[in-house]
Coordinates of C-alpha atoms (C1' of nucleotides) in Angstrom, one line a residue:
Chain A
M3 CA 28.1 -66.8 -8.4
R4 CA 27.7 -66.4 -11.9
R5 CA 29.8 -68.2 -14.2
G6 CA 29.6 -67.2 -17.9
P7 CA 31.6 -66.6 -20.8
F8 CA 32.5 -63.1 -19.7
H9 CA 35.0 -64.8 -17.3
R10 CA 37.1 -65.6 -20.6
L11 CA 37.5 -61.5 -21.3
N12 CA 39.2 -61.6 -17.6
E13 CA 41.8 -64.4 -18.9
F14 CA 44.7 -62.5 -18.7
I15 CA 44.0 -58.6 -17.5
T16 CA 41.1 -58.4 -15.0
L17 CA 38.9 -56.1 -16.3
T18 CA 37.0 -53.1 -14.6
Q19 CA 33.1 -53.4 -14.7
E20 CA 33.3 -50.5 -17.1
E21 CA 35.5 -52.1 -19.4
L22 CA 33.2 -55.3 -19.4
N23 CA 30.2 -53.1 -20.1
A24 CA 32.1 -51.6 -22.8
F25 CA 32.7 -55.0 -24.4
R26 CA 29.1 -56.1 -24.0
G27 CA 28.1 -52.5 -25.3
M28 CA 29.3 -53.2 -28.8
T29 CA 27.0 -55.9 -29.6
S30 CA 24.4 -55.0 -32.0
A31 CA 22.7 -58.4 -32.2
T32 CA 22.6 -61.8 -30.7
L33 CA 22.0 -64.9 -33.0
K34 CA 20.6 -68.1 -32.1
L35 CA 21.9 -70.6 -34.1
S36 CA 20.7 -74.2 -34.4
R37 CA 23.4 -77.1 -35.4
D38 CA 24.9 -76.5 -39.0
E39 CA 23.9 -72.8 -39.0
I40 CA 26.5 -70.7 -40.7
V41 CA 27.3 -67.6 -38.7
R42 CA 29.5 -66.3 -41.8
A43 CA 30.7 -68.2 -44.9
Q44 CA 34.2 -68.0 -46.7
G45 CA 33.9 -65.5 -49.1
D46 CA 31.7 -63.2 -47.7
S47 CA 32.6 -59.6 -47.2
V48 CA 34.1 -58.8 -43.8
T49 CA 31.7 -56.5 -41.8
E50 CA 31.5 -58.0 -38.5
L51 CA 33.3 -60.2 -35.2
Y52 CA 31.5 -62.6 -33.4
F53 CA 31.6 -63.8 -29.6
V54 CA 30.7 -67.0 -28.6
I55 CA 28.2 -67.1 -25.6
D56 CA 27.4 -70.8 -25.5
G57 CA 27.6 -73.7 -27.8
W58 CA 30.5 -74.7 -30.2
V59 CA 31.1 -73.2 -33.1
A60 CA 33.8 -74.4 -36.0
A61 CA 35.9 -72.1 -37.9
S62 CA 36.8 -74.2 -41.2
V63 CA 38.2 -73.5 -44.6
G64 CA 37.2 -75.0 -47.8
L65 CA 39.2 -76.1 -50.8
P66 CA 38.6 -76.1 -54.3
D67 CA 38.6 -80.1 -54.4
G68 CA 35.9 -80.1 -52.1
K69 CA 38.3 -81.2 -48.9
R70 CA 37.7 -78.8 -45.7
Q71 CA 40.3 -78.2 -43.2
I72 CA 38.7 -77.3 -39.5
I73 CA 40.8 -74.6 -38.3
R74 CA 39.5 -74.1 -35.1
V75 CA 36.5 -75.2 -32.6
H76 CA 35.4 -72.3 -30.8
L77 CA 33.9 -72.2 -27.3
A78 CA 32.2 -70.0 -24.9
G79 CA 34.1 -66.8 -24.7
D80 CA 35.9 -67.1 -27.8
L81 CA 36.2 -64.0 -30.4
L82 CA 35.3 -65.1 -33.8
G83 CA 36.6 -64.1 -37.4
A84 CA 39.3 -61.8 -36.4
P85 CA 42.1 -63.2 -38.9
S86 CA 39.9 -61.9 -41.7
L87 CA 39.8 -58.3 -40.2
T88 CA 42.9 -57.9 -42.7
L89 CA 40.8 -59.4 -45.4
P90 CA 38.4 -57.8 -47.9
R91 CA 36.6 -61.4 -47.6
A92 CA 36.2 -64.0 -45.2
M93 CA 39.1 -66.8 -45.2
E94 CA 36.9 -69.1 -43.1
S95 CA 33.4 -70.0 -42.7
L96 CA 31.7 -70.3 -38.9
V97 CA 29.4 -72.8 -38.3
A98 CA 27.8 -74.0 -35.4
L99 CA 28.6 -77.4 -34.4
T100 CA 25.6 -77.5 -31.7
P101 CA 22.9 -75.1 -30.9
A102 CA 24.8 -72.0 -29.8
T103 CA 24.4 -68.6 -29.1
V104 CA 26.9 -65.9 -30.6
D105 CA 26.8 -61.9 -30.4
V106 CA 27.6 -60.0 -33.0
I107 CA 30.1 -57.2 -33.0
P108 CA 30.2 -54.7 -35.6
L109 CA 33.6 -53.6 -36.8
Q110 CA 33.2 -49.6 -36.0
A111 CA 32.6 -50.2 -32.4
F112 CA 35.5 -52.8 -32.3
G113 CA 37.7 -50.1 -33.9
E114 CA 36.8 -47.5 -31.4
L115 CA 37.7 -49.5 -28.6
F116 CA 41.3 -49.0 -29.2
N117 CA 41.1 -45.7 -28.5
R118 CA 38.4 -45.6 -25.6
M119 CA 39.6 -48.9 -23.9
P120 CA 43.2 -49.5 -24.1
R121 CA 43.3 -52.4 -21.5
L122 CA 40.4 -54.1 -23.6
A123 CA 42.4 -53.6 -26.3
A124 CA 45.5 -55.2 -24.7
A125 CA 43.5 -57.9 -23.6
M126 CA 42.2 -58.5 -27.4
F127 CA 45.8 -58.6 -28.2
L128 CA 47.0 -61.3 -25.8
T129 CA 43.9 -63.2 -26.6
S130 CA 45.1 -63.2 -30.1
Q131 CA 48.4 -64.4 -29.1
K132 CA 46.8 -67.2 -27.1
E133 CA 44.9 -68.2 -30.4
R134 CA 48.2 -68.4 -32.5
V135 CA 50.1 -70.7 -29.7
A136 CA 46.7 -73.0 -30.3
L137 CA 47.5 -72.7 -34.1
I138 CA 51.3 -73.2 -33.6
D139 CA 50.5 -76.6 -31.7
R140 CA 48.3 -77.8 -34.2
I141 CA 50.9 -77.2 -36.8
V142 CA 53.1 -79.0 -34.6
S143 CA 50.9 -81.8 -34.2
I144 CA 49.8 -82.3 -37.7
G145 CA 53.1 -81.7 -39.3
Q146 CA 55.2 -83.9 -37.0
T147 CA 53.1 -86.6 -35.6
K148 CA 51.2 -89.8 -36.2
A149 CA 47.5 -90.3 -35.8
L150 CA 47.7 -91.6 -32.3
Q151 CA 49.7 -88.7 -31.2
R152 CA 47.3 -86.0 -32.9
I153 CA 44.1 -87.6 -31.4
S154 CA 45.8 -87.4 -28.1
A155 CA 46.7 -83.9 -28.4
F156 CA 43.5 -82.9 -29.5
L157 CA 41.5 -84.5 -26.8
L158 CA 43.9 -83.1 -24.4
H159 CA 43.6 -79.3 -25.5
L160 CA 39.9 -79.5 -25.8
H161 CA 39.9 -81.3 -22.1
D162 CA 41.9 -78.4 -20.7
R163 CA 40.0 -75.6 -22.6
L164 CA 36.5 -77.0 -21.2
K165 CA 38.1 -77.1 -17.9
L166 CA 38.6 -73.3 -18.2
I167 CA 35.1 -72.9 -18.9
D168 CA 33.6 -75.1 -16.4
P169 CA 36.2 -76.3 -13.6
R170 CA 33.6 -78.9 -12.5
I171 CA 34.5 -81.2 -15.4
D172 CA 36.6 -84.1 -14.7
K173 CA 37.8 -86.6 -17.1
T174 CA 34.5 -86.9 -19.2
F175 CA 33.0 -84.2 -21.8
E176 CA 30.6 -84.4 -24.4
L177 CA 32.0 -84.1 -27.9
P178 CA 29.8 -82.9 -30.5
L179 CA 31.9 -83.6 -33.4
M180 CA 31.7 -86.7 -35.7
Q181 CA 34.3 -88.4 -36.4
Q182 CA 34.3 -87.0 -40.1
Q183 CA 34.8 -83.6 -38.3
V184 CA 37.7 -84.8 -36.1
G185 CA 39.2 -85.6 -39.3
D186 CA 38.9 -82.4 -40.8
L187 CA 40.4 -81.2 -37.8
L188 CA 43.5 -83.1 -37.3
G189 CA 44.1 -83.7 -41.4
M190 CA 43.3 -87.3 -41.5
T191 CA 40.5 -89.2 -42.9
M192 CA 37.4 -90.4 -40.8
V193 CA 38.3 -93.9 -41.5
H194 CA 41.7 -93.4 -40.0
V195 CA 40.3 -91.4 -37.1
N196 CA 38.1 -94.4 -36.2
R197 CA 40.8 -97.2 -36.5
T198 CA 42.9 -95.0 -34.1
V199 CA 40.1 -94.4 -31.9
K200 CA 39.2 -97.9 -31.4
A201 CA 42.3 -98.7 -30.9
M202 CA 43.1 -96.3 -28.0
E203 CA 39.8 -97.9 -26.6
R204 CA 41.3 -101.2 -26.5
N205 CA 44.5 -99.5 -24.9
G206 CA 42.4 -98.6 -22.2
L207 CA 43.5 -94.9 -22.8
I208 CA 40.0 -93.5 -23.6
H209 CA 36.3 -94.8 -23.3
R210 CA 33.3 -93.6 -25.3
K211 CA 29.7 -93.7 -25.1
G212 CA 27.8 -92.1 -28.0
R213 CA 29.5 -88.3 -27.9
C214 CA 30.4 -89.0 -24.1
W215 CA 34.2 -89.4 -24.2
T216 CA 36.1 -90.5 -21.2
L217 CA 40.2 -89.7 -20.7
R218 CA 41.0 -92.8 -18.3
D219 CA 44.8 -92.3 -18.7
I220 CA 45.6 -88.5 -18.7
P221 CA 49.3 -89.0 -18.2
A222 CA 49.6 -91.4 -20.9
L223 CA 47.9 -89.1 -23.2
R224 CA 49.8 -86.2 -22.5
E225 CA 53.0 -88.2 -22.8
L226 CA 51.7 -89.4 -26.2
S227 CA 50.8 -85.7 -27.3
A228 CA 54.2 -84.4 -27.7
I229 CA 52.5 -80.9 -27.1
P230 CA 53.1 -79.9 -23.5
E231 CA 50.2 -78.3 -21.3
R232 CA 49.8 -74.8 -21.7
N233 CA 49.8 -72.8 -18.3
F234 CA 48.9 -69.4 -19.5
V235 CA 50.3 -66.1 -17.7
R236 CA 47.6 -63.7 -15.7
E237 CA 48.3 -60.5 -15.2
P238 CA 51.6 -59.8 -16.6
E239 CA 53.4 -57.4 -15.0
W240 CA 54.6 -55.4 -17.9
L241 CA 50.9 -54.4 -18.6
F242 CA 49.7 -51.2 -17.2
T243 CA 52.4 -51.6 -14.4
P244 CA 53.8 -48.0 -14.0
R245 CA 57.6 -47.9 -14.3
V246 CA 58.0 -46.4 -10.8
E247 CA 56.4 -49.2 -9.1
Q248 CA 58.9 -51.4 -10.8
R249 CA 62.4 -52.1 -8.6
Chain B
M23 CA 63.4 -43.1 -51.7
R24 CA 64.5 -45.1 -48.5
R25 CA 63.4 -48.8 -48.6
G26 CA 63.5 -50.2 -45.3
P27 CA 61.6 -52.5 -42.5
F28 CA 59.7 -49.8 -41.2
H29 CA 57.5 -49.7 -44.3
R30 CA 55.8 -52.7 -43.0
L31 CA 54.6 -51.3 -40.0
N32 CA 52.5 -49.0 -42.3
E33 CA 50.9 -52.3 -43.8
F34 CA 47.5 -51.7 -42.6
I35 CA 47.4 -48.3 -40.9
T36 CA 49.6 -45.0 -42.4
L37 CA 51.1 -44.2 -39.1
T38 CA 52.4 -40.9 -38.2
Q39 CA 56.2 -40.0 -37.8
E40 CA 55.5 -39.7 -33.9
E41 CA 54.1 -43.1 -34.2
L42 CA 56.9 -44.7 -35.8
N43 CA 59.5 -42.7 -33.8
A44 CA 57.6 -44.4 -30.6
F45 CA 58.0 -47.8 -32.3
R46 CA 61.6 -47.5 -33.1
G47 CA 62.2 -45.6 -29.6
M48 CA 61.2 -48.8 -27.6
T49 CA 64.3 -50.7 -28.6
S50 CA 66.8 -51.5 -26.2
A51 CA 69.4 -52.9 -28.3
T52 CA 69.9 -54.0 -31.9
L53 CA 71.2 -57.5 -32.2
K54 CA 73.7 -58.3 -35.0
L55 CA 73.3 -61.9 -35.7
S56 CA 75.3 -64.6 -37.6
R57 CA 73.7 -67.7 -39.4
D58 CA 72.2 -70.1 -36.8
E59 CA 72.5 -67.7 -34.0
I60 CA 69.7 -68.2 -31.5
V61 CA 68.0 -65.1 -30.7
R62 CA 65.9 -66.8 -28.0
A63 CA 65.6 -70.4 -27.2
Q64 CA 62.3 -72.4 -26.5
G65 CA 61.9 -72.9 -23.1
D66 CA 63.5 -69.4 -22.0
S67 CA 61.9 -67.1 -20.0
V68 CA 59.8 -64.2 -21.8
T69 CA 61.2 -60.8 -21.2
E70 CA 61.4 -59.3 -24.8
L71 CA 59.9 -59.0 -28.2
Y72 CA 62.0 -58.6 -31.4
F73 CA 62.0 -56.8 -34.3
V74 CA 63.5 -58.3 -37.7
I75 CA 65.3 -55.4 -39.5
D76 CA 66.9 -57.4 -42.0
G77 CA 67.9 -60.9 -42.6
W78 CA 66.0 -64.2 -42.1
V79 CA 64.5 -65.6 -38.9
A80 CA 63.0 -69.0 -38.3
A81 CA 60.8 -69.7 -35.4
S82 CA 60.6 -73.4 -34.4
V83 CA 59.3 -75.9 -32.1
G84 CA 61.6 -78.7 -31.1
L85 CA 59.7 -81.8 -30.2
P86 CA 60.7 -84.3 -27.2
D87 CA 61.8 -87.0 -29.6
G88 CA 64.0 -84.6 -31.4
K89 CA 61.5 -83.6 -34.4
R90 CA 61.4 -80.1 -35.2
Q91 CA 58.6 -78.0 -36.7
I92 CA 59.5 -74.7 -38.3
I93 CA 56.5 -72.4 -37.5
R94 CA 57.4 -69.8 -39.5
V95 CA 60.1 -68.1 -41.4
H96 CA 60.5 -64.1 -40.5
L97 CA 61.5 -61.4 -42.5
A98 CA 62.3 -57.9 -42.4
G99 CA 59.5 -55.9 -40.6
D100 CA 58.3 -58.8 -38.8
L101 CA 57.6 -59.0 -34.9
L102 CA 58.8 -61.8 -33.5
G103 CA 57.9 -63.7 -30.2
A104 CA 54.6 -62.0 -29.7
P105 CA 52.5 -65.6 -29.2
S106 CA 54.9 -66.5 -26.2
L107 CA 53.7 -63.2 -24.3
T108 CA 50.8 -65.3 -22.8
L109 CA 53.4 -67.9 -21.6
P110 CA 55.9 -68.1 -18.8
R111 CA 58.6 -69.7 -21.1
A112 CA 59.0 -69.2 -25.0
M113 CA 57.4 -72.0 -26.9
E114 CA 59.6 -71.4 -29.7
S115 CA 63.1 -70.9 -30.4
L116 CA 64.1 -67.9 -32.8
V117 CA 67.2 -68.6 -34.8
A118 CA 68.7 -66.8 -37.7
L119 CA 68.7 -68.2 -40.8
T120 CA 71.1 -65.8 -42.5
P121 CA 73.1 -63.2 -41.1
A122 CA 70.4 -60.7 -39.7
T123 CA 69.8 -57.5 -37.5
V124 CA 67.1 -57.6 -34.9
D125 CA 65.9 -54.9 -32.5
V126 CA 65.3 -55.9 -29.2
I127 CA 61.9 -54.8 -27.6
P128 CA 61.3 -54.7 -23.8
L129 CA 57.9 -55.9 -22.6
Q130 CA 57.6 -52.8 -20.3
A131 CA 57.9 -50.5 -23.5
F132 CA 55.6 -52.6 -25.4
G133 CA 52.9 -52.7 -22.5
E134 CA 53.0 -48.8 -22.5
L135 CA 52.1 -49.0 -26.0
F136 CA 48.7 -49.9 -25.7
N137 CA 48.0 -46.5 -23.5
R138 CA 50.1 -44.0 -25.3
M139 CA 49.6 -45.1 -29.3
P140 CA 46.4 -46.7 -29.5
R141 CA 46.8 -46.5 -33.6
L142 CA 50.1 -48.6 -33.2
A143 CA 48.5 -50.8 -30.8
A144 CA 45.8 -51.1 -33.6
A145 CA 48.7 -51.9 -36.1
M146 CA 50.1 -54.8 -33.9
F147 CA 46.7 -56.3 -33.5
L148 CA 46.0 -56.2 -37.1
T149 CA 49.7 -57.7 -37.8
S150 CA 48.8 -60.4 -35.4
Q151 CA 45.7 -61.4 -37.5
K152 CA 47.8 -61.5 -40.2
E153 CA 49.9 -63.9 -38.9
R154 CA 46.9 -65.8 -37.9
V155 CA 45.9 -65.9 -41.5
A156 CA 49.4 -67.3 -42.6
L157 CA 49.5 -70.0 -39.8
I158 CA 46.1 -71.0 -40.9
D159 CA 46.9 -71.3 -44.7
R160 CA 49.8 -73.8 -43.4
I161 CA 47.4 -75.4 -41.4
V162 CA 45.3 -76.2 -44.7
S163 CA 48.1 -76.9 -46.6
I164 CA 49.8 -79.6 -44.4
G165 CA 46.4 -80.8 -43.1
Q166 CA 44.9 -81.2 -46.6
T167 CA 47.5 -81.2 -49.5
K168 CA 50.1 -83.4 -50.8
A169 CA 53.8 -82.7 -51.3
L170 CA 53.8 -81.1 -54.6
Q171 CA 50.8 -78.5 -53.6
R172 CA 52.6 -77.9 -50.0
I173 CA 56.1 -76.8 -51.8
S174 CA 54.2 -74.8 -54.6
A175 CA 52.2 -73.3 -51.7
F176 CA 55.5 -72.3 -49.9
L177 CA 57.2 -70.6 -52.7
L178 CA 54.1 -68.6 -53.8
H179 CA 53.7 -67.3 -50.0
L180 CA 57.2 -66.6 -49.8
H181 CA 57.6 -65.2 -53.1
D182 CA 54.5 -62.7 -52.5
R183 CA 56.2 -61.5 -49.0
L184 CA 59.6 -60.9 -50.5
K185 CA 57.7 -58.7 -53.3
L186 CA 56.1 -56.6 -50.3
I187 CA 60.0 -56.2 -49.0
D188 CA 61.4 -55.3 -52.4
P189 CA 58.8 -54.9 -55.2
R190 CA 61.8 -55.1 -57.7
I191 CA 62.0 -59.0 -57.2
D192 CA 60.4 -60.8 -60.3
K193 CA 60.4 -64.7 -60.7
T194 CA 63.7 -65.3 -58.8
F195 CA 64.8 -65.0 -55.4
E196 CA 67.4 -66.4 -52.9
L197 CA 66.4 -69.0 -50.7
P198 CA 68.4 -69.6 -47.8
L199 CA 66.8 -72.9 -46.5
M200 CA 68.3 -76.0 -46.7
Q201 CA 65.8 -78.6 -48.0
Q202 CA 66.0 -80.5 -44.2
Q203 CA 64.4 -77.1 -43.2
V204 CA 61.9 -76.9 -45.7
G205 CA 60.6 -80.1 -44.7
D206 CA 60.6 -79.0 -41.3
L207 CA 58.4 -76.1 -42.4
L208 CA 56.2 -78.2 -44.6
G209 CA 55.9 -81.5 -42.3
M210 CA 57.8 -83.6 -44.6
T211 CA 61.4 -85.2 -44.9
M212 CA 64.3 -84.0 -46.5
V213 CA 64.4 -87.0 -49.0
H214 CA 60.9 -86.3 -49.8
V215 CA 61.1 -82.7 -50.4
N216 CA 64.2 -83.4 -52.5
R217 CA 62.4 -86.0 -54.9
T218 CA 59.3 -83.5 -55.0
V219 CA 61.5 -80.4 -56.0
K220 CA 63.4 -82.8 -58.8
A221 CA 59.9 -83.3 -60.2
M222 CA 59.0 -80.2 -60.2
E223 CA 62.2 -78.9 -62.0
R224 CA 61.4 -81.9 -64.5
N225 CA 58.0 -80.4 -65.1
G226 CA 59.0 -76.9 -65.7
L227 CA 57.4 -75.3 -62.7
I228 CA 60.9 -74.1 -61.3
H229 CA 64.2 -73.7 -61.5
R230 CA 67.0 -74.0 -59.2
K231 CA 70.9 -72.9 -59.2
G232 CA 72.1 -73.2 -55.9
R233 CA 70.1 -71.2 -53.7
C234 CA 68.5 -69.3 -56.4
W235 CA 65.1 -70.4 -57.2
T236 CA 62.8 -69.4 -60.1
L237 CA 59.4 -69.6 -60.5
R238 CA 58.9 -70.5 -64.0
D239 CA 55.1 -71.0 -64.2
I240 CA 53.4 -69.0 -61.7
P241 CA 50.0 -69.5 -62.8
A242 CA 50.7 -73.5 -62.5
L243 CA 51.9 -73.2 -59.2
R244 CA 49.3 -71.2 -57.9
E245 CA 46.5 -73.7 -59.4
L246 CA 48.8 -76.5 -57.5
S247 CA 48.8 -74.8 -54.3
A248 CA 45.4 -74.6 -53.4
I249 CA 45.8 -71.4 -51.0
P250 CA 44.7 -68.5 -53.1
E251 CA 47.0 -65.3 -53.0
R252 CA 45.9 -63.3 -50.2
N253 CA 45.2 -59.6 -50.8
F254 CA 45.2 -57.8 -47.5
V255 CA 43.3 -54.7 -46.6
R256 CA 45.0 -51.3 -46.7
E257 CA 43.5 -48.9 -43.8
P258 CA 40.3 -50.3 -43.0
E259 CA 37.5 -47.8 -42.4
W260 CA 36.1 -48.9 -39.6
L261 CA 39.4 -48.4 -37.5
F262 CA 39.9 -44.5 -36.4
T263 CA 37.0 -43.2 -38.7
P264 CA 34.8 -41.0 -37.0
R265 CA 31.1 -42.2 -37.0
V266 CA 30.2 -38.6 -38.2
E267 CA 32.0 -39.3 -41.5
Q268 CA 30.2 -42.2 -42.3
R269 CA 27.7 -42.1 -44.8
Chain C
dC12 C1' 9.5 -98.8 -36.5
dG13 C1' 11.7 -97.1 -40.5
dG14 C1' 15.1 -94.3 -42.7
dA15 C1' 19.0 -91.5 -42.5
dA16 C1' 23.2 -90.8 -40.7
dA17 C1' 27.3 -92.3 -38.6
dT18 C1' 30.4 -95.9 -37.3
dT19 C1' 32.9 -99.6 -38.1
dT20 C1' 35.4 -103.0 -40.6
dG21 C1' 38.3 -105.4 -44.7
dA22 C1' 41.2 -105.1 -48.7
dA23 C1' 44.2 -103.0 -51.9
dA24 C1' 46.6 -99.1 -53.3
dT25 C1' 49.4 -95.3 -52.5
dC26 C1' 52.0 -91.5 -50.4
dG27 C1' 55.9 -90.6 -47.7
dC28 C1' 59.5 -92.4 -44.4
dT29 C1' 63.6 -94.7 -43.2
dC30 C1' 67.9 -96.6 -44.3
dA31 C1' 71.9 -96.5 -46.5
dA32 C1' 74.9 -95.1 -50.0
dT33 C1' 76.8 -91.7 -53.5
dG34 C1' 77.5 -87.6 -55.9
dA35 C1' 77.8 -82.5 -55.7
dT36 C1' 79.0 -77.9 -53.6
dA37 C1' 81.2 -74.5 -50.9
dG38 C1' 84.1 -73.1 -47.3
dT39 C1' 88.5 -73.5 -45.1
dG40 C1' 93.7 -73.7 -44.5
dG41 C1' 97.8 -74.7 -46.5
Chain D
dC14 C1' 94.9 -71.6 -56.1
dC15 C1' 94.1 -76.2 -54.7
dA16 C1' 93.4 -80.1 -51.8
dC17 C1' 90.5 -81.5 -47.9
dT18 C1' 86.7 -81.5 -45.5
dA19 C1' 82.0 -81.0 -43.8
dT20 C1' 77.6 -80.3 -45.4
dC21 C1' 74.1 -80.8 -48.6
dA22 C1' 71.6 -83.0 -52.7
dT23 C1' 70.3 -87.0 -54.9
dT24 C1' 69.3 -91.5 -55.6
dG25 C1' 67.5 -96.6 -54.7
dA26 C1' 65.2 -100.0 -52.3
dG27 C1' 61.8 -101.7 -49.1
dC28 C1' 58.7 -100.8 -45.5
dG29 C1' 55.0 -98.4 -43.0
dA30 C1' 51.5 -95.4 -42.2
dT31 C1' 47.3 -93.5 -44.1
dT32 C1' 44.1 -93.1 -47.8
dT33 C1' 40.7 -95.3 -50.8
dC34 C1' 36.9 -97.9 -52.0
dA35 C1' 33.5 -100.3 -50.8
dA36 C1' 30.8 -102.9 -47.7
dA37 C1' 28.2 -103.9 -43.2
dT38 C1' 26.6 -102.6 -38.8
dT39 C1' 25.1 -99.3 -35.5
dT40 C1' 22.8 -95.3 -33.7
dC41 C1' 20.1 -91.4 -33.8
dC42 C1' 15.6 -89.4 -34.4
dG43 C1' 11.1 -88.5 -36.3

DNA sequence: CGGAAATTTGAAATCGCTCAATGATAGTGG
DNA sequence: CCACTATCATTGAGCGATTTCAAATTTCCG
């Protein structure tokens, strides 16, 4: 059975082949990116959306003083750049963290989708809500918890998402982020990330070997993280279910 | 000219009267809330959306240890509860900060909107992206900046939103949040909020009298905040503009 | 193998938190 | 209208988490 990024489109609503084709049909180009290559920079005018086929892509915001906040790490099946649809110029930079493949979606094509493909539009809407859940969880994590808890929450969140893409993943995965970038993501310095991670290794919570991280005690990490595991709905019955079929 | 919450629906796309009627027609009930009254609690099963007619409503997340993060302060014209559409149980509590009026929207009616009213669906999509921009700005603020900058960014953001609802507002507005709640919103303690705010008063940045806050030096606050003012697009030309009309 | 990039560690400084007490304010019932 | 009370704001002192700065050490690539 083919495994691929298009599974993620079916996350909330099972789409028809026609709908999936319409989605793929929006693509105007496919970018092959190498590590650190910029898909679109903060401040660029907004003319496209992007869809991750494979690889990791970071969305980040730079500050006037040179600091940088990584907003989100995007994986295969994620739609990129949607928040900036509301702005004349992009609020975030999109940068490949690994070699990556990204489809380009012109805005015109995306706009037509609301008219032509209501179920696809609803799927995009729900996907955006899922992104909001992730952003909210991060606000909670950064706003209310300490370094150890933040790192636990981050590792678990990533682990959950990677399993969604490839269920074969067990407790170990490759993390193509430098500790500097983990810091930028969690609102702490690289130095403090390192100290905390080392402590987690000593406590037997995790194990690391290069960029390979192993979650050795997932229940303990979950307890620490203060953020519950998020189990999302499938096929919500309020969408595209004629009233007559309701009891 | 009538000023009301329904202006906000036209924020990105100018809707027809029929579309506005369809939106209002979704309402199944109107809640009159007093201060601190709960619209919907975290953990409740998700059966409705909410739309703020007037008053202030907070969305907040409680942690196992009793800490609380206020995610967002919602004002007239905001749609509430959308992120939890992806979840079986609500991730956030919705609580009135002032006496407030909130329309209840059953999910079934909301779902039908994607089929029947594509332009309304697109408007909802863009509204969600705007919410993402706000969440991202807060992540940047909490993750990368210190207390003084966070409070500056918060006051300016609120000021900008209040002006959108009522353009008559000048430099002064009423803030129905206790310092405890400002702390919960910005990821800091009430004590530290107080110290920082007092310092801002001494520096002539702001003035306060009860719950009345005055922004005395908006340029200085903007400089401090590290978050730029967000000017959102109107009527993006990629939406519902037939290709033939493009040059 | 060599050099650049990333990680790791130490020490000192800073910011924000906790605990605890005092002062101000507003709403309430007499 | 006033006293009463609860809530909210304010301030101080000490502590703890995290940052900053700087110097090794290790890892990764070419």
